[in-house]
């Protein structure tokens, strides 16, 4: 098996799709080591572009993503990882999916309820520097 | 609405998810102009990294992707576009989805039947330079 990491400077986009519902939970990037670790451990591992290191999704929250299937696209430069979500939500903002907002007439509108309280889950860990979340139903106008 | 194009050198990954089935059909990249054109025309438009220009998906085949909803992730650096597929398949190899192969024990195994004959659809257009497809069920060992 050969994957093409060249187009993305050593990184592939990896779509995480929830087993059973087919919902897209998040999108992250993997380098070759992250792909290998994901396949070997059975838990989704990304390469964090901001922290410049491997990152096991859920290592802080316990909301790990357990791999059920890995799909590869025609150009071998993108992955879909079908996974079980071990926890109430994947998003650090407390939502089931990171894609909890929809574009409506140029605004971002929250269209899913919060699944958990990120303060309680992430507490004062490194995730506490994330921006404060807006309540469901509130549009963001920029 | 503000999207963050900085992390991807002016490009965002955009996951195309099929309306109704939630299948992931493909992943492409959009620059700001591609996002704007996608929203304004209602048809998925990417920025082609290999051809360095805007690319309306389906402009050759007629298999356009009609936008139903655009979701934005928490970091505003990835999109999920829910779309109707106007045609039998999205993949230039003749499959319904570009993610027609699964990793099994280090090999890529085709797990979906062909939906159309790419020779008949793309003929001698610019797409004819794509690599020849392998028949369904045949594993690729590399």
CSV table of C-alpha atoms in Angstrom, one decimal:
chain,number,residue,atom,x,y,z
A,1,UNK,CA,0.0,0.0,0.0
A,2,UNK,CA,1.3,3.4,-1.0
A,3,UNK,CA,-0.2,6.7,0.1
A,4,UNK,CA,0.7,10.0,-1.6
A,5,UNK,CA,1.9,12.5,1.1
A,6,UNK,CA,3.6,14.8,-1.4
A,7,UNK,CA,0.7,17.1,-2.3
A,8,UNK,CA,0.1,18.1,1.3
A,9,UNK,CA,3.8,18.5,2.4
A,10,UNK,CA,3.9,15.2,4.2
A,11,UNK,CA,0.3,15.3,5.5
A,12,UNK,CA,-3.0,13.7,4.3
A,13,UNK,CA,-6.4,15.0,5.3
A,14,UNK,CA,-8.3,12.3,7.3
A,15,UNK,CA,-12.1,12.5,7.5
A,16,UNK,CA,-13.5,10.9,10.7
A,17,UNK,CA,-16.9,9.4,10.0
A,18,UNK,CA,-19.0,7.9,12.8
A,19,UNK,CA,-19.6,4.2,12.6
A,20,UNK,CA,-23.3,3.5,12.3
A,21,UNK,CA,-24.6,7.0,11.7
A,22,UNK,CA,-22.1,8.0,8.9
A,23,UNK,CA,-21.9,11.5,10.5
A,24,UNK,CA,-18.7,13.4,9.8
A,25,UNK,CA,-17.2,14.0,13.3
A,26,UNK,CA,-14.1,15.9,12.4
A,27,UNK,CA,-11.3,16.3,9.9
A,28,UNK,CA,-7.6,16.1,10.9
A,29,UNK,CA,-4.3,15.6,9.2
A,30,UNK,CA,-2.0,12.6,9.4
A,31,UNK,CA,1.6,12.2,8.5
A,32,UNK,CA,3.0,8.7,7.7
A,33,UNK,CA,3.7,8.0,11.4
A,34,UNK,CA,0.2,9.0,12.4
A,35,UNK,CA,-1.3,6.7,9.7
A,36,UNK,CA,0.9,3.9,11.0
A,37,UNK,CA,0.0,4.5,14.6
A,38,UNK,CA,-3.7,4.7,13.8
A,39,UNK,CA,-3.5,1.3,12.0
A,40,UNK,CA,-1.4,-0.4,14.6
A,41,UNK,CA,-3.2,0.8,17.7
A,42,UNK,CA,-6.7,1.0,16.3
A,43,UNK,CA,-7.2,4.5,17.7
A,44,UNK,CA,-7.2,7.6,15.6
A,45,UNK,CA,-3.9,9.5,15.8
A,46,UNK,CA,-3.3,12.8,14.0
A,47,UNK,CA,-0.4,15.0,13.4
A,48,UNK,CA,-1.1,18.3,15.1
A,49,UNK,CA,-0.1,21.1,12.8
A,50,UNK,CA,-0.2,23.7,15.6
A,51,UNK,CA,1.7,21.5,18.2
A,52,UNK,CA,3.9,19.9,15.6
A,53,UNK,CA,3.6,16.4,17.0
A,54,UNK,CA,1.5,13.2,17.0
A,55,UNK,CA,-1.8,13.6,18.8
A,56,UNK,CA,-4.0,10.7,19.9
A,57,UNK,CA,-7.5,12.2,19.5
A,58,UNK,CA,-9.1,11.9,23.0
A,59,UNK,CA,-5.9,11.6,24.9
A,60,UNK,CA,-7.1,14.5,27.2
A,61,UNK,CA,-10.8,13.9,27.3
A,62,UNK,CA,-10.9,10.1,27.1
A,63,UNK,CA,-13.1,10.5,24.0
A,64,UNK,CA,-11.0,8.2,21.9
A,65,UNK,CA,-12.0,7.3,18.3
A,66,UNK,CA,-11.9,3.5,17.8
A,67,UNK,CA,-11.1,2.6,14.2
A,68,UNK,CA,-13.5,0.3,12.4
A,69,UNK,CA,-12.4,0.8,8.8
A,70,UNK,CA,-10.0,3.0,6.8
A,71,UNK,CA,-10.9,4.0,3.3
A,72,UNK,CA,-8.5,5.5,0.8
A,73,UNK,CA,-9.4,7.7,-2.2
A,74,UNK,CA,-8.6,7.3,-5.9
A,75,UNK,CA,-5.6,9.5,-5.7
A,76,UNK,CA,-4.3,8.0,-2.5
A,77,UNK,CA,-4.1,11.4,-0.9
A,78,UNK,CA,-7.0,11.4,1.4
A,79,UNK,CA,-8.5,9.0,4.0
A,80,UNK,CA,-11.9,8.3,5.5
A,81,UNK,CA,-11.6,6.7,8.9
A,82,UNK,CA,-14.9,5.1,10.1
A,83,UNK,CA,-14.7,5.1,13.9
A,84,UNK,CA,-16.7,4.6,17.1
A,85,UNK,CA,-16.7,7.6,19.3
A,86,UNK,CA,-15.8,6.6,22.9
A,87,UNK,CA,-17.6,9.4,24.7
A,88,UNK,CA,-20.4,11.9,24.2
A,89,UNK,CA,-18.7,14.1,21.6
A,90,UNK,CA,-15.6,14.7,19.5
A,91,UNK,CA,-15.5,18.5,19.4
A,92,UNK,CA,-13.5,20.4,22.1
A,93,UNK,CA,-16.4,22.9,22.1
A,94,UNK,CA,-18.7,20.2,23.6
A,95,UNK,CA,-20.5,19.1,20.4
A,96,UNK,CA,-21.0,15.6,19.0
A,97,UNK,CA,-19.3,16.7,15.7
A,98,UNK,CA,-16.9,19.5,15.0
A,99,UNK,CA,-19.2,20.5,12.1
A,100,UNK,CA,-22.0,21.8,14.4
A,101,UNK,CA,-22.5,25.0,12.4
A,102,UNK,CA,-24.1,25.7,9.0
A,103,UNK,CA,-23.5,28.6,6.7
A,104,UNK,CA,-26.8,30.5,6.3
A,105,UNK,CA,-26.8,33.7,4.3
A,106,UNK,CA,-23.2,34.3,5.1
A,107,UNK,CA,-23.5,33.6,8.8
A,108,UNK,CA,-22.5,30.6,10.9
A,109,UNK,CA,-25.5,29.2,12.7
A,110,UNK,CA,-25.2,26.4,15.4
A,111,UNK,CA,-27.5,23.6,14.4
A,112,UNK,CA,-26.7,20.9,17.0
A,113,UNK,CA,-27.2,20.8,20.8
A,114,UNK,CA,-24.2,20.7,23.1
A,115,UNK,CA,-23.4,17.1,24.0
A,116,UNK,CA,-21.2,17.8,27.0
A,117,UNK,CA,-19.6,20.6,29.0
A,118,UNK,CA,-16.1,21.2,27.8
A,119,UNK,CA,-15.1,23.0,31.0
A,120,UNK,CA,-15.8,19.8,33.0
A,121,UNK,CA,-14.1,17.5,30.5
A,122,UNK,CA,-11.0,19.5,29.7
A,123,UNK,CA,-10.8,21.6,32.9
A,124,UNK,CA,-7.5,23.4,33.2
A,125,UNK,CA,-5.7,21.2,30.7
A,126,UNK,CA,-4.0,22.6,27.7
A,127,UNK,CA,-7.4,22.7,26.1
A,128,UNK,CA,-8.6,25.5,28.4
A,129,UNK,CA,-7.1,28.1,26.1
A,130,UNK,CA,-9.6,27.3,23.4
A,131,UNK,CA,-12.0,30.2,22.7
A,132,UNK,CA,-15.3,30.2,24.7
A,133,UNK,CA,-18.2,28.5,23.0
A,134,UNK,CA,-21.4,30.2,22.0
A,135,UNK,CA,-24.7,28.8,23.1
A,136,UNK,CA,-26.7,26.7,20.6
A,137,UNK,CA,-28.9,28.6,18.2
A,138,UNK,CA,-26.8,31.7,18.4
A,139,UNK,CA,-25.6,33.0,15.0
A,140,UNK,CA,-22.1,34.3,14.6
A,141,UNK,CA,-22.0,37.3,12.3
A,142,UNK,CA,-18.6,38.4,11.0
B,1,UNK,CA,-18.6,34.7,8.4
B,2,UNK,CA,-14.8,34.2,8.6
B,3,UNK,CA,-12.9,31.1,7.5
B,4,UNK,CA,-9.3,30.4,8.3
B,5,UNK,CA,-7.3,29.7,5.2
B,6,UNK,CA,-4.0,30.4,6.8
B,7,UNK,CA,-3.2,26.9,8.1
B,8,UNK,CA,-3.5,25.4,4.6
B,9,UNK,CA,-1.7,28.1,2.6
B,10,UNK,CA,-4.9,29.6,1.3
B,11,UNK,CA,-6.8,26.3,1.0
B,12,UNK,CA,-9.4,24.5,3.1
B,13,UNK,CA,-10.2,20.8,2.8
B,14,UNK,CA,-13.8,20.3,1.8
B,15,UNK,CA,-15.5,16.9,2.4
B,16,UNK,CA,-18.3,16.2,0.0
B,17,UNK,CA,-21.0,14.1,1.7
B,18,UNK,CA,-24.0,12.7,-0.2
B,19,UNK,CA,-27.4,14.1,0.7
B,20,UNK,CA,-29.6,11.4,2.0
B,21,UNK,CA,-27.0,8.6,2.4
B,22,UNK,CA,-24.3,10.5,4.3
B,23,UNK,CA,-21.7,8.7,2.3
B,24,UNK,CA,-18.4,10.6,1.8
B,25,UNK,CA,-18.1,11.0,-1.9
B,26,UNK,CA,-14.8,12.8,-2.2
B,27,UNK,CA,-12.5,15.4,-0.6
B,28,UNK,CA,-11.2,18.4,-2.4
B,29,UNK,CA,-9.6,21.7,-1.5
B,30,UNK,CA,-11.2,25.2,-1.8
B,31,UNK,CA,-9.6,28.6,-1.8
B,32,UNK,CA,-11.7,31.7,-0.9
B,33,UNK,CA,-12.8,32.1,-4.5
B,34,UNK,CA,-13.9,28.4,-4.7
B,35,UNK,CA,-15.9,28.8,-1.5
B,36,UNK,CA,-17.6,31.9,-2.8
B,37,UNK,CA,-18.4,30.3,-6.2
B,38,UNK,CA,-19.7,27.2,-4.5
B,39,UNK,CA,-22.1,29.3,-2.3
B,40,UNK,CA,-23.2,31.6,-5.1
B,41,UNK,CA,-23.8,29.0,-7.9
B,42,UNK,CA,-25.0,26.2,-5.6
B,43,UNK,CA,-22.6,23.7,-7.3
B,44,UNK,CA,-19.4,22.4,-5.7
B,45,UNK,CA,-16.3,24.2,-7.0
B,46,UNK,CA,-12.8,23.3,-5.9
B,47,UNK,CA,-9.4,24.8,-6.4
B,48,UNK,CA,-7.3,22.2,-8.3
B,49,UNK,CA,-3.9,22.0,-6.8
B,50,UNK,CA,-2.5,20.2,-9.8
B,51,UNK,CA,-4.0,22.5,-12.4
B,52,UNK,CA,-3.8,25.6,-10.2
B,53,UNK,CA,-7.2,26.9,-11.1
B,54,UNK,CA,-10.9,26.7,-10.1
B,55,UNK,CA,-12.6,23.5,-11.0
B,56,UNK,CA,-16.3,22.9,-11.1
B,57,UNK,CA,-16.7,19.3,-10.1
B,58,UNK,CA,-18.5,17.5,-12.9
B,59,UNK,CA,-17.7,20.2,-15.6
B,60,UNK,CA,-16.4,17.4,-17.9
B,61,UNK,CA,-18.7,14.5,-16.9
B,62,UNK,CA,-21.9,16.4,-16.2
B,63,UNK,CA,-21.8,14.7,-12.8
B,64,UNK,CA,-22.2,18.0,-10.9
B,65,UNK,CA,-22.6,18.2,-7.2
B,66,UNK,CA,-25.6,20.3,-6.2
B,67,UNK,CA,-25.1,21.9,-2.8
B,68,UNK,CA,-27.7,21.3,-0.1
B,69,UNK,CA,-25.9,22.5,3.0
B,70,UNK,CA,-22.4,23.7,4.0
B,71,UNK,CA,-21.1,22.9,7.5
B,72,UNK,CA,-18.1,24.6,9.1
B,73,UNK,CA,-15.9,23.1,11.8
B,74,UNK,CA,-15.0,24.5,15.2
B,75,UNK,CA,-11.7,25.9,14.0
B,76,UNK,CA,-13.2,27.3,10.8
B,77,UNK,CA,-10.6,25.5,8.7
B,78,UNK,CA,-12.6,22.7,7.2
B,79,UNK,CA,-15.9,22.3,5.4
B,80,UNK,CA,-18.5,19.6,4.9
B,81,UNK,CA,-20.6,20.2,1.9
B,82,UNK,CA,-23.8,18.1,1.8
B,83,UNK,CA,-24.6,17.6,-1.9
B,84,UNK,CA,-26.8,15.8,-4.4
B,85,UNK,CA,-24.8,13.9,-7.0
B,86,UNK,CA,-26.1,14.6,-10.5
B,87,UNK,CA,-25.0,11.4,-12.1
B,88,UNK,CA,-24.0,7.8,-11.3
B,89,UNK,CA,-20.8,8.5,-9.6
B,90,UNK,CA,-18.3,11.1,-8.4
B,91,UNK,CA,-15.0,9.3,-8.9
B,92,UNK,CA,-13.2,9.7,-12.2
B,93,UNK,CA,-12.4,5.9,-11.9
B,94,UNK,CA,-16.1,5.1,-12.3
B,95,UNK,CA,-17.1,4.6,-8.7
B,96,UNK,CA,-19.9,6.2,-6.7
B,97,UNK,CA,-17.4,7.5,-4.2
B,98,UNK,CA,-13.7,8.2,-4.5
B,99,UNK,CA,-13.3,6.2,-1.3
B,100,UNK,CA,-14.0,2.9,-3.0
B,101,UNK,CA,-11.0,1.1,-1.4
B,102,UNK,CA,-10.4,-0.1,2.1
B,103,UNK,CA,-7.0,-0.8,3.8
B,104,UNK,CA,-6.9,-4.5,4.8
B,105,UNK,CA,-3.7,-5.9,6.2
B,106,UNK,CA,-1.6,-3.3,4.4
B,107,UNK,CA,-3.3,-3.7,1.1
B,108,UNK,CA,-5.9,-1.6,-0.8
B,109,UNK,CA,-9.0,-3.7,-1.5
B,110,UNK,CA,-11.8,-2.4,-3.7
B,111,UNK,CA,-15.1,-2.8,-1.8
B,112,UNK,CA,-17.6,-1.1,-4.1
B,113,UNK,CA,-18.9,-2.0,-7.6
B,114,UNK,CA,-18.2,0.3,-10.6
B,115,UNK,CA,-21.1,2.7,-11.1
B,116,UNK,CA,-20.1,3.8,-14.7
B,117,UNK,CA,-17.5,3.3,-17.4
B,118,UNK,CA,-15.1,6.2,-17.1
B,119,UNK,CA,-13.9,5.7,-20.7
B,120,UNK,CA,-17.4,6.4,-22.0
B,121,UNK,CA,-17.9,9.4,-19.7
B,122,UNK,CA,-14.5,11.1,-20.0
B,123,UNK,CA,-13.5,9.7,-23.4
B,124,UNK,CA,-10.6,11.6,-24.9
B,125,UNK,CA,-10.9,14.6,-22.6
B,126,UNK,CA,-8.2,15.8,-20.3
B,127,UNK,CA,-9.3,13.0,-17.9
B,128,UNK,CA,-8.0,10.3,-20.2
B,129,UNK,CA,-4.6,10.6,-18.7
B,130,UNK,CA,-5.8,9.2,-15.4
B,131,UNK,CA,-4.3,5.8,-14.6
B,132,UNK,CA,-6.3,2.8,-15.7
B,133,UNK,CA,-8.7,1.5,-13.1
B,134,UNK,CA,-8.4,-2.0,-11.6
B,135,UNK,CA,-11.5,-4.3,-11.7
B,136,UNK,CA,-13.6,-4.6,-8.5
B,137,UNK,CA,-12.5,-7.1,-6.0
B,138,UNK,CA,-8.9,-6.9,-7.0
B,139,UNK,CA,-6.4,-6.1,-4.3
B,140,UNK,CA,-3.6,-3.7,-4.9
B,141,UNK,CA,-0.4,-4.8,-3.3
B,142,UNK,CA,2.4,-2.4,-2.9
